[in-house]
Coordinates of C-alpha atoms and ligand atoms in Angstrom, one line a residue:
Chain A
M1 CA -26.1 244.3 183.7
E2 CA -24.4 241.2 182.2
E3 CA -25.4 237.7 182.9
K4 CA -24.5 236.4 186.3
V5 CA -22.7 233.0 186.3
V6 CA -22.2 232.8 190.1
E7 CA -24.6 234.4 192.6
I8 CA -23.8 234.2 196.3
K9 CA -26.0 235.7 199.0
G10 CA -25.7 235.6 202.8
L11 CA -23.4 232.6 202.6
K12 CA -22.4 231.2 206.0
K13 CA -20.0 228.4 206.9
S14 CA -18.5 227.3 210.2
F15 CA -16.4 224.4 211.3
G16 CA -17.4 223.6 214.9
D17 CA -16.9 226.9 216.8
L18 CA -14.7 228.4 214.0
K19 CA -16.8 230.8 212.0
V20 CA -15.2 231.1 208.6
L21 CA -17.8 232.7 206.3
Q22 CA -20.3 235.0 207.9
G23 CA -22.6 236.3 205.2
V24 CA -20.8 236.5 202.0
D25 CA -22.4 238.3 199.0
L26 CA -20.8 238.0 195.6
D27 CA -21.7 238.0 191.9
L28 CA -19.5 236.8 189.1
H29 CA -20.5 238.1 185.7
K30 CA -20.0 236.3 182.4
G31 CA -16.6 236.8 180.9
E32 CA -15.2 238.5 184.0
N33 CA -12.0 237.8 186.0
L34 CA -12.8 238.4 189.6
V35 CA -9.9 238.4 192.1
V36 CA -10.6 237.4 195.7
L37 CA -8.0 238.7 198.2
G38 CA -7.8 237.8 201.8
K39 CA -5.3 236.7 204.3
S40 CA -4.4 233.1 205.1
G41 CA -7.2 231.3 206.8
S42 CA -9.9 233.8 205.9
G43 CA -11.9 231.2 204.1
K44 CA -11.1 231.8 200.4
S45 CA -10.6 228.2 199.6
V46 CA -13.7 227.2 201.6
L47 CA -15.7 229.6 199.5
I48 CA -14.8 228.1 196.2
K49 CA -15.1 224.6 197.6
I50 CA -18.7 225.3 198.4
M51 CA -19.1 226.5 194.8
V52 CA -18.2 223.0 193.5
G53 CA -20.0 221.1 196.2
L54 CA -16.9 219.8 198.0
L55 CA -18.2 221.5 201.1
R56 CA -21.8 222.5 202.0
Q57 CA -22.8 225.9 203.4
D58 CA -24.7 226.2 206.7
A59 CA -26.9 229.0 205.4
G60 CA -27.3 231.3 202.4
M61 CA -27.5 230.9 198.7
M62 CA -24.8 229.6 196.3
K63 CA -26.1 229.7 192.8
V64 CA -23.7 228.6 190.0
L65 CA -25.0 228.8 186.4
G66 CA -28.5 229.4 187.8
Q67 CA -28.5 226.3 190.1
E68 CA -28.4 226.1 193.9
V69 CA -25.4 223.8 194.4
S70 CA -26.4 222.4 197.8
T71 CA -29.7 221.1 196.5
L72 CA -28.3 219.2 193.5
N73 CA -28.2 215.4 193.5
T74 CA -25.0 213.5 192.5
K75 CA -25.9 213.4 188.8
A76 CA -26.8 217.1 188.5
L77 CA -23.8 218.1 190.6
N78 CA -21.5 216.2 188.3
A79 CA -23.1 217.8 185.3
L80 CA -22.4 221.2 186.9
R81 CA -18.9 220.2 187.9
L82 CA -18.1 219.5 184.2
K83 CA -18.6 223.2 183.5
I84 CA -16.3 224.4 186.3
G85 CA -12.6 224.1 186.2
F86 CA -11.0 224.0 189.7
S87 CA -7.3 224.6 189.9
F88 CA -6.2 223.5 193.4
Q89 CA -3.9 225.4 195.7
N90 CA -1.3 222.7 195.6
S91 CA -2.1 221.5 192.1
A92 CA -3.4 218.1 193.3
L93 CA -1.9 216.2 190.3
Y94 CA -2.4 212.4 190.6
D95 CA 1.1 211.5 191.5
S96 CA 0.8 207.8 190.5
M97 CA 0.0 208.9 186.9
T98 CA 2.0 210.6 184.1
V99 CA 1.0 214.0 182.9
R100 CA -0.8 212.4 180.0
E101 CA -2.8 210.1 182.3
N102 CA -3.6 213.0 184.6
M103 CA -5.1 214.9 181.7
E104 CA -6.9 211.8 180.2
F105 CA -8.4 210.9 183.5
P106 CA -11.4 213.4 183.5
L107 CA -11.6 213.3 179.7
V108 CA -12.1 209.5 179.1
R109 CA -14.5 209.2 182.0
N110 CA -16.8 212.1 180.9
V111 CA -16.6 212.3 177.1
K112 CA -17.5 209.0 175.4
N113 CA -16.4 207.8 171.9
L114 CA -13.1 209.7 171.6
T115 CA -10.4 208.0 169.6
R116 CA -6.9 207.7 170.9
G117 CA -5.8 210.2 168.3
E118 CA -8.4 212.8 169.3
I119 CA -7.4 212.4 173.0
T120 CA -3.7 212.8 172.2
K121 CA -4.4 215.8 170.0
K122 CA -6.4 217.5 172.7
I123 CA -3.8 216.9 175.4
E124 CA -1.0 218.1 173.2
G125 CA -2.9 221.2 172.2
L126 CA -3.5 222.1 175.9
L127 CA 0.1 221.3 176.9
D128 CA 1.2 223.6 174.2
S129 CA -1.0 226.4 175.4
V130 CA 0.4 226.1 178.9
G131 CA 3.9 226.0 177.5
L132 CA 4.8 222.5 178.5
P133 CA 4.5 220.3 175.4
Q134 CA 7.6 218.3 176.3
S135 CA 6.2 217.1 179.7
I136 CA 3.6 214.8 178.4
N137 CA 5.3 211.6 179.6
Q138 CA 6.7 213.0 182.9
M139 CA 5.6 212.1 186.3
P140 CA 4.3 214.9 188.6
S141 CA 7.3 214.3 190.9
E142 CA 9.6 215.3 188.1
L143 CA 7.9 218.7 187.7
S144 CA 8.7 222.0 189.4
G145 CA 6.0 223.8 191.4
G146 CA 5.2 226.2 188.6
Q147 CA 5.1 223.5 186.1
K148 CA 2.7 221.5 188.3
K149 CA 0.5 224.6 188.5
R150 CA 0.4 224.9 184.8
I151 CA -0.4 221.2 184.2
G152 CA -3.1 221.5 186.9
V153 CA -4.6 224.3 184.9
A154 CA -4.3 222.4 181.7
R155 CA -6.0 219.4 183.3
T156 CA -9.0 221.5 184.3
L157 CA -9.2 223.1 180.8
I158 CA -9.6 219.7 179.1
L159 CA -13.3 219.6 179.7
N160 CA -13.9 223.1 178.3
P161 CA -15.2 224.7 181.5
E162 CA -17.3 227.9 181.5
I163 CA -16.0 229.0 184.9
M164 CA -12.4 228.7 186.1
L165 CA -11.6 228.8 189.8
Y166 CA -7.9 229.4 190.5
D167 CA -6.9 228.8 194.1
E168 CA -3.7 230.8 194.6
P169 CA -2.2 230.1 191.2
T170 CA 1.0 232.1 192.0
A171 CA 1.6 231.2 195.6
G172 CA 5.2 230.3 196.3
L173 CA 6.5 231.0 192.8
D174 CA 9.2 233.4 191.7
P175 CA 8.1 236.7 190.0
I176 CA 8.9 235.6 186.5
T177 CA 6.9 232.4 186.8
C178 CA 4.2 234.4 188.5
S179 CA 3.9 236.7 185.5
E180 CA 3.9 233.7 183.2
I181 CA 1.0 232.2 185.2
N182 CA -0.8 235.6 185.1
N183 CA -0.5 235.7 181.4
L184 CA -1.8 232.1 181.2
I185 CA -4.9 233.1 183.2
L186 CA -5.5 236.0 180.8
E187 CA -4.9 233.8 177.8
V188 CA -7.3 231.2 179.1
K189 CA -10.0 233.9 179.5
E190 CA -9.4 235.1 175.9
R191 CA -9.2 231.8 174.2
F192 CA -11.8 229.8 176.1
N193 CA -14.1 232.6 176.9
T194 CA -14.3 231.7 180.6
S195 CA -15.4 233.6 183.6
S196 CA -12.9 233.2 186.4
I197 CA -12.4 233.6 190.1
V198 CA -8.7 234.0 191.0
I199 CA -7.8 233.6 194.7
T200 CA -4.5 235.2 195.7
H201 CA -2.6 237.2 198.3
D202 CA -0.4 238.6 195.6
L203 CA -1.4 242.1 194.6
T204 CA 0.7 242.0 191.4
C205 CA -1.2 239.0 190.3
A206 CA -4.5 240.6 191.3
K207 CA -3.7 243.8 189.4
D208 CA -2.6 242.0 186.3
T209 CA -5.4 239.4 186.1
G210 CA -8.4 240.9 187.7
D211 CA -11.2 243.0 186.2
R212 CA -12.6 243.4 189.7
M213 CA -11.3 242.8 193.2
A214 CA -13.0 241.6 196.3
V215 CA -11.4 241.6 199.7
L216 CA -12.5 238.9 202.2
L217 CA -12.2 240.1 205.8
D218 CA -13.8 238.6 208.9
G219 CA -15.9 236.3 206.8
Q220 CA -17.4 239.0 204.6
F221 CA -16.4 240.9 201.5
K222 CA -15.4 244.3 202.9
A223 CA -14.4 246.0 199.7
M224 CA -15.2 245.4 196.1
G225 CA -14.5 247.1 192.8
T226 CA -11.6 247.8 190.4
F227 CA -8.1 247.7 191.7
E228 CA -8.0 251.6 192.1
E229 CA -11.4 251.7 193.7
V230 CA -10.5 249.1 196.3
F231 CA -7.0 250.3 197.2
T232 CA -6.8 254.0 196.5
H233 CA -9.9 254.8 198.3
A234 CA -9.7 252.2 201.0
D235 CA -11.6 253.2 204.1
D236 CA -10.9 250.0 206.0
Q237 CA -7.4 250.2 207.6
R238 CA -6.9 246.5 207.0
V239 CA -7.6 246.7 203.3
K240 CA -5.1 249.5 203.2
S241 CA -2.5 247.5 205.1
F242 CA -3.0 244.7 202.6
Y243 CA -1.8 247.1 199.9
D244 CA 1.0 248.6 202.0
Y245 CA 2.3 245.2 202.9
N246 CA 2.5 244.1 199.3
F247 CA 4.0 247.2 197.8
I248 CA 6.1 248.6 200.5
H249 CA 7.5 245.6 202.4
S250 CA 8.1 243.3 199.6
Chain B
M1 CA -21.3 218.2 217.8
S2 CA -19.5 221.3 218.8
E3 CA -16.2 221.2 220.6
K4 CA -17.6 222.8 223.8
E5 CA -20.3 220.2 224.2
D6 CA -17.7 217.5 223.7
D7 CA -15.4 218.9 226.4
R8 CA -18.0 218.7 229.1
K9 CA -18.4 214.9 228.6
P10 CA -16.4 212.6 230.8
F11 CA -13.3 210.9 229.3
L12 CA -14.8 207.4 229.0
S13 CA -18.0 208.5 227.4
K14 CA -16.0 210.5 224.8
K15 CA -14.0 207.3 224.0
F16 CA -17.2 205.3 223.6
D17 CA -18.7 208.0 221.4
K18 CA -15.7 208.0 219.2
F19 CA -15.7 204.2 219.0
F20 CA -19.3 203.9 218.0
T21 CA -19.2 206.8 215.5
G22 CA -16.1 205.1 214.0
L23 CA -18.0 201.8 213.8
A24 CA -21.0 203.5 212.1
N25 CA -18.8 205.3 209.6
A26 CA -16.9 202.1 208.8
W27 CA -20.2 200.3 208.3
S28 CA -21.5 202.9 205.9
F29 CA -18.2 202.7 204.1
V30 CA -18.7 199.0 203.6
R31 CA -22.3 199.5 202.5
R32 CA -21.1 202.1 200.0
F33 CA -18.7 199.6 198.6
F34 CA -21.5 197.1 198.0
S35 CA -23.8 199.7 196.5
E36 CA -21.1 200.9 194.0
V37 CA -19.4 197.6 193.1
F38 CA -22.0 196.6 190.6
I39 CA -22.5 200.0 189.0
P40 CA -20.6 201.0 185.9
P41 CA -18.1 202.4 185.0
Y42 CA -16.0 199.4 185.8
E43 CA -12.4 200.3 186.2
F44 CA -11.0 197.1 184.7
K45 CA -7.6 198.6 183.9
E46 CA -7.2 199.9 187.4
I47 CA -8.3 196.5 188.9
I48 CA -5.8 194.6 186.9
H49 CA -3.1 197.1 187.7
Q50 CA -3.9 196.7 191.4
C51 CA -3.9 192.9 191.2
Y52 CA -0.5 193.0 189.6
R53 CA 0.8 195.4 192.2
I54 CA -0.5 193.3 195.1
G55 CA 1.1 190.2 193.6
V56 CA 4.5 191.9 193.0
E57 CA 4.4 193.5 196.4
S58 CA 3.8 190.4 198.4
L59 CA 5.3 187.6 196.4
P60 CA 8.9 187.7 197.5
L61 CA 8.0 187.8 201.2
I62 CA 5.3 185.2 200.9
S63 CA 7.6 182.8 199.0
L64 CA 10.2 183.0 201.7
T65 CA 7.9 182.9 204.6
G66 CA 5.8 180.0 203.2
F67 CA 8.8 177.9 202.4
I68 CA 10.4 178.5 205.8
V69 CA 7.1 177.8 207.7
G70 CA 6.7 174.5 205.8
L71 CA 10.3 173.5 206.4
V72 CA 10.5 174.5 210.1
F73 CA 7.0 173.1 211.0
T74 CA 8.0 169.7 209.5
N75 CA 11.3 169.6 211.4
Q76 CA 9.7 170.7 214.7
S77 CA 6.9 168.1 214.4
R78 CA 9.1 165.2 213.5
P79 CA 10.4 164.3 217.0
S80 CA 7.0 164.2 218.5
L81 CA 5.6 162.0 215.7
S82 CA 8.7 159.8 215.8
E83 CA 8.2 159.1 219.5
F84 CA 5.0 157.2 218.5
G85 CA 6.7 155.7 215.4
A86 CA 4.4 157.9 213.3
A87 CA 6.9 159.9 211.3
S88 CA 5.3 158.5 208.1
W89 CA 2.3 160.6 208.9
L90 CA 4.3 163.9 208.5
P91 CA 2.9 164.7 205.0
S92 CA -0.7 164.3 206.2
L93 CA -0.1 166.4 209.3
I94 CA 1.6 169.1 207.4
S95 CA -1.0 169.2 204.6
I96 CA -3.8 169.6 207.1
A97 CA -2.0 172.3 209.1
V98 CA -1.0 174.2 206.0
V99 CA -4.2 174.1 204.0
R100 CA -6.6 174.6 207.0
A101 CA -4.8 177.3 209.0
M102 CA -1.2 178.3 208.2
G103 CA -1.5 179.1 204.5
P104 CA -4.4 181.5 204.8
L105 CA -3.2 183.0 208.0
V106 CA 0.4 183.6 207.0
T107 CA -0.6 185.0 203.6
A108 CA -3.2 187.3 205.1
L109 CA -0.9 188.6 207.8
I110 CA 1.9 189.3 205.4
A111 CA -0.5 190.9 202.9
A112 CA -2.0 193.0 205.7
G113 CA 1.5 194.3 206.5
K114 CA 2.6 194.9 202.9
V115 CA -0.5 195.6 200.9
G116 CA -2.8 197.0 203.6
S117 CA -0.3 199.6 204.7
S118 CA 0.5 200.6 201.2
I119 CA -3.1 201.0 200.3
G120 CA -3.7 203.1 203.5
A121 CA -0.7 205.3 202.8
E122 CA -1.4 205.8 199.2
I123 CA -5.1 206.7 199.6
G124 CA -4.3 208.7 202.7
S125 CA -1.8 210.8 200.9
M126 CA -4.2 211.3 198.0
K127 CA -6.7 212.5 200.5
V128 CA -4.4 215.0 202.2
T129 CA -3.0 216.4 199.0
E130 CA -6.6 216.9 197.7
Q131 CA -6.2 214.4 194.8
I132 CA -9.4 212.8 195.9
D133 CA -11.2 216.2 195.8
A134 CA -9.7 216.8 192.4
M135 CA -11.2 213.6 191.1
E136 CA -14.5 214.6 192.6
V137 CA -14.6 218.0 191.0
S138 CA -13.8 216.6 187.6
A139 CA -17.0 214.7 187.9
T140 CA -15.5 211.3 188.3
N141 CA -16.2 209.0 191.1
P142 CA -13.0 208.6 193.3
F143 CA -14.7 205.9 195.4
N144 CA -15.2 203.7 192.4
F145 CA -11.8 204.3 190.9
L146 CA -9.8 204.0 194.2
V147 CA -11.7 202.0 196.7
V148 CA -13.8 199.6 194.6
S149 CA -10.9 198.6 192.4
R150 CA -8.5 198.0 195.3
V151 CA -11.0 196.0 197.4
L152 CA -11.8 193.8 194.4
A153 CA -8.1 193.3 193.7
T154 CA -7.3 192.2 197.2
T155 CA -10.4 190.0 197.4
L156 CA -9.3 188.3 194.2
M157 CA -5.6 188.1 194.8
I158 CA -5.4 186.9 198.4
P159 CA -7.1 183.5 197.6
L160 CA -4.6 183.1 194.7
L161 CA -1.7 184.0 196.9
V162 CA -3.0 181.6 199.6
M163 CA -2.9 178.7 197.1
Y164 CA 0.6 179.8 196.2
T165 CA 1.7 179.9 199.8
D166 CA 0.2 176.4 200.4
F167 CA 2.2 175.1 197.5
V168 CA 5.5 176.7 198.6
A169 CA 5.0 175.6 202.2
L170 CA 4.4 172.0 201.1
M171 CA 7.5 172.2 198.9
G172 CA 9.5 173.3 202.0
S173 CA 8.0 170.5 203.9
F174 CA 8.7 168.0 201.1
L175 CA 12.4 169.1 201.1
S176 CA 12.7 168.1 204.8
V177 CA 10.6 164.9 204.4
N178 CA 12.6 163.9 201.3
A179 CA 15.9 164.4 203.1
N180 CA 15.0 162.6 206.3
E181 CA 12.4 159.9 205.4
M182 CA 13.5 159.4 201.8
V183 CA 9.9 159.9 200.5
S184 CA 9.6 160.6 196.8
M185 CA 7.7 163.6 195.6
S186 CA 4.8 161.6 194.2
T187 CA 4.3 159.6 197.4
F188 CA 4.5 162.9 199.4
F189 CA 1.8 164.6 197.3
V190 CA -0.4 161.5 197.2
Q191 CA -0.4 161.5 201.0
V192 CA -1.0 165.3 201.1
F193 CA -4.0 165.1 198.9
E194 CA -5.5 162.1 200.6
S195 CA -5.6 163.8 203.9
I196 CA -7.4 167.0 202.8
T197 CA -11.1 167.1 202.1
F198 CA -13.2 169.2 199.9
L199 CA -14.4 171.1 203.0
D200 CA -10.8 172.0 203.8
I201 CA -10.2 173.5 200.5
F202 CA -13.6 175.2 200.3
S203 CA -13.3 176.8 203.7
S204 CA -9.8 177.8 203.0
V205 CA -10.8 179.6 199.8
M206 CA -13.8 181.3 201.5
K207 CA -11.7 182.4 204.4
S208 CA -9.1 183.8 202.0
I209 CA -11.7 185.8 200.2
L210 CA -12.9 187.2 203.5
F211 CA -9.3 188.0 204.5
G212 CA -8.7 189.7 201.2
F213 CA -11.8 191.8 201.5
T214 CA -10.8 192.8 205.0
I215 CA -7.3 193.9 204.0
G216 CA -8.6 196.0 201.1
I217 CA -11.6 197.6 202.8
V218 CA -9.7 198.5 206.0
G219 CA -6.8 200.0 204.1
C220 CA -9.1 202.0 201.9
Y221 CA -11.3 203.1 204.8
K222 CA -8.3 204.3 206.9
G223 CA -6.8 206.1 203.9
Y224 CA -10.0 207.7 202.8
N225 CA -10.7 209.0 206.2
S226 CA -7.2 210.0 207.2
S227 CA -6.8 213.4 208.8
K228 CA -5.0 216.3 207.3
G229 CA -1.2 216.4 207.2
T230 CA 1.6 213.9 206.7
E231 CA 1.1 212.6 210.2
G232 CA -2.4 211.5 209.2
V233 CA -1.0 209.4 206.3
G234 CA 1.4 207.5 208.6
Q235 CA -1.4 206.9 211.1
A236 CA -3.7 205.7 208.3
A237 CA -1.1 203.1 207.1
N238 CA -0.3 202.0 210.6
S239 CA -3.9 201.6 211.8
A240 CA -4.8 199.8 208.5
V241 CA -2.3 197.1 209.4
V242 CA -3.2 196.8 213.1
I243 CA -6.9 196.7 212.5
S244 CA -6.9 194.3 209.6
M245 CA -4.6 191.9 211.5
F246 CA -6.9 192.1 214.4
L247 CA -9.9 191.4 212.2
I248 CA -8.1 188.6 210.4
F249 CA -7.6 186.7 213.7
I250 CA -11.2 187.2 214.7
E251 CA -12.4 185.9 211.4
E252 CA -10.0 183.0 211.7
L253 CA -11.5 182.1 215.0
L254 CA -15.1 182.4 213.8
S255 CA -14.5 180.4 210.6
L256 CA -12.9 177.7 212.7
Q257 CA -16.1 177.5 214.8
I258 CA -18.3 177.4 211.7
V259 CA -16.2 174.7 209.9
N260 CA -16.1 172.6 213.0
A261 CA -19.8 172.8 213.3
I262 CA -20.2 171.7 209.7
R263 CA -17.7 168.9 210.2
G264 CA -19.7 167.7 213.2
M265 CA -22.9 167.4 211.2
Ligands
ATP301 N1 -12.6 220.7 206.0 C1 -12.3 221.5 207.1 N2 -12.6 221.1 208.3 C2 -12.3 222.0 209.3 N3 -11.8 223.2 209.2 C3 -11.6 223.6 208.0 C4 -11.8 222.8 206.8 N4 -11.4 223.5 205.7 C5 -11.0 224.7 206.2 N5 -11.1 224.8 207.5 C6 -10.7 226.0 208.3 O1 -11.3 227.1 207.7 C7 -10.5 228.2 207.7 C8 -10.4 228.8 206.3 O2 -9.7 227.9 205.5 P1 -9.3 228.2 204.0 O3 -8.6 227.0 203.5 O4 -10.5 228.6 203.3 O5 -8.3 229.4 204.1 P2 -7.7 230.3 203.0 O6 -8.4 231.6 203.0 O7 -7.8 229.5 201.7 O8 -6.2 230.4 203.5 P3 -4.9 230.1 202.6 O9 -4.6 231.4 202.0 O10 -3.9 229.8 203.7 O11 -5.1 229.0 201.7 C9 -9.2 227.7 208.3 O12 -9.1 228.2 209.6 C10 -9.3 226.2 208.2 O13 -8.6 225.7 209.3
MG302 MG1 -6.6 228.4 200.5

């Protein structure tokens, strides 16, 4: 079997009385795109936030690139975070900064001795690859939702991450923009050789981008495998209804 | 603590609990500031940007208020002093009142309203839109970039603004004194400087530094800990103003006691 970049075993997380994750097991292999499906509030965002140490699990193992995240000190955690690109559900662009400053922010603080020219070249290159070279001096408030998403992805790519985490990259976007984002995700995987986790409720996105699917239900992964495996042979009625909803009702 | 356990407690004890956990959190926030302020990287660019912003935000209002306070206070004090034939003491009275109390207080209260609320709202909205989390996951220290720079900027700028307010208020007062008692500018300012001591200026500066620190740290604390949602942002801005004004009055009272004690020595 290929190398595992993320290894999760028996992961549990609650907020007060609200049990969100109740024993999650999951592996992400090198070079793979894994899609995590699940309905709103099922804990998908919580799962990847634990992966980057924004939240801490109550129990279980969360190993990323061979390191248990919850035991790392600040320095080691930051070193790990440099290798993970986290694209937020709502883009989380710094709205007091231009697109250029947004992209510079992680770069100048983590990579020393870069000249202005090198920084600009890197930013322009990435903006090109997300198809927004003309936006470099715009403010986030001047961008559309889809453009923000793409800038958000470009910002996380600037540190050459090994793992990309996309939190609902296509939520709230029209079908054409969705397919553009899907292509972007595939392109990122090809060009930067990343392993990715893509969180979504959108089965078209899942089908297009994922090598493997995992469905989060009641705080656990109830079904896992390729798209066909998960949905054509779905035993669980709720997994089935997920499919029906996406392809019949919409 | 779980919700259930919390529900069983009586109302008053819940309030107390909340108050003291809040206090403990605020204290650890202040301690975090002091532990990070000396550690690189230093965000000089951001500090200067914030200083500039604080100045621009509060200057118009401070100019107007300072000037009017000086003018009105002079006009209001004139009748009582004239009764004793002491109208010539007006410049001394004004300078003591402005430098010791009114300058710092007026500046700090206005800055608490303008700057404190905008810091609270800005950091609060960065918190609820996950911009602070985004900084954290890109391996940069949001506390250093956002909090340390803003607190340093307010701590630095409020004393400067206080000096400016003092000057504007004295000019307002001069206008009135010049029109009524025909005192020239040089005579006015000679009297002004004769009546204030080194201790007055020193304590005024120290007080202003404290006020500036208070405004910055309260705004940042409230923003950094604002609850989710747009409502949380409004609340953060609002309570930043209320709490920093409250603290400013307390600090004013305490510093008055200290300065009086020193003066009595
Ligand atoms: N920091 C937090 N404090 C308290 N509760 C939280 C916190 N973060 C998430 N939750 C709760 O955990 C549950 C799962 O949240 P999460 O954001 O992971 O959902 P999600 O699967 O990403 O949903 P969506 O598709 O709507 O984004 C929700 O009920 C949420 O209220
Ligand atoms: Mg989510």
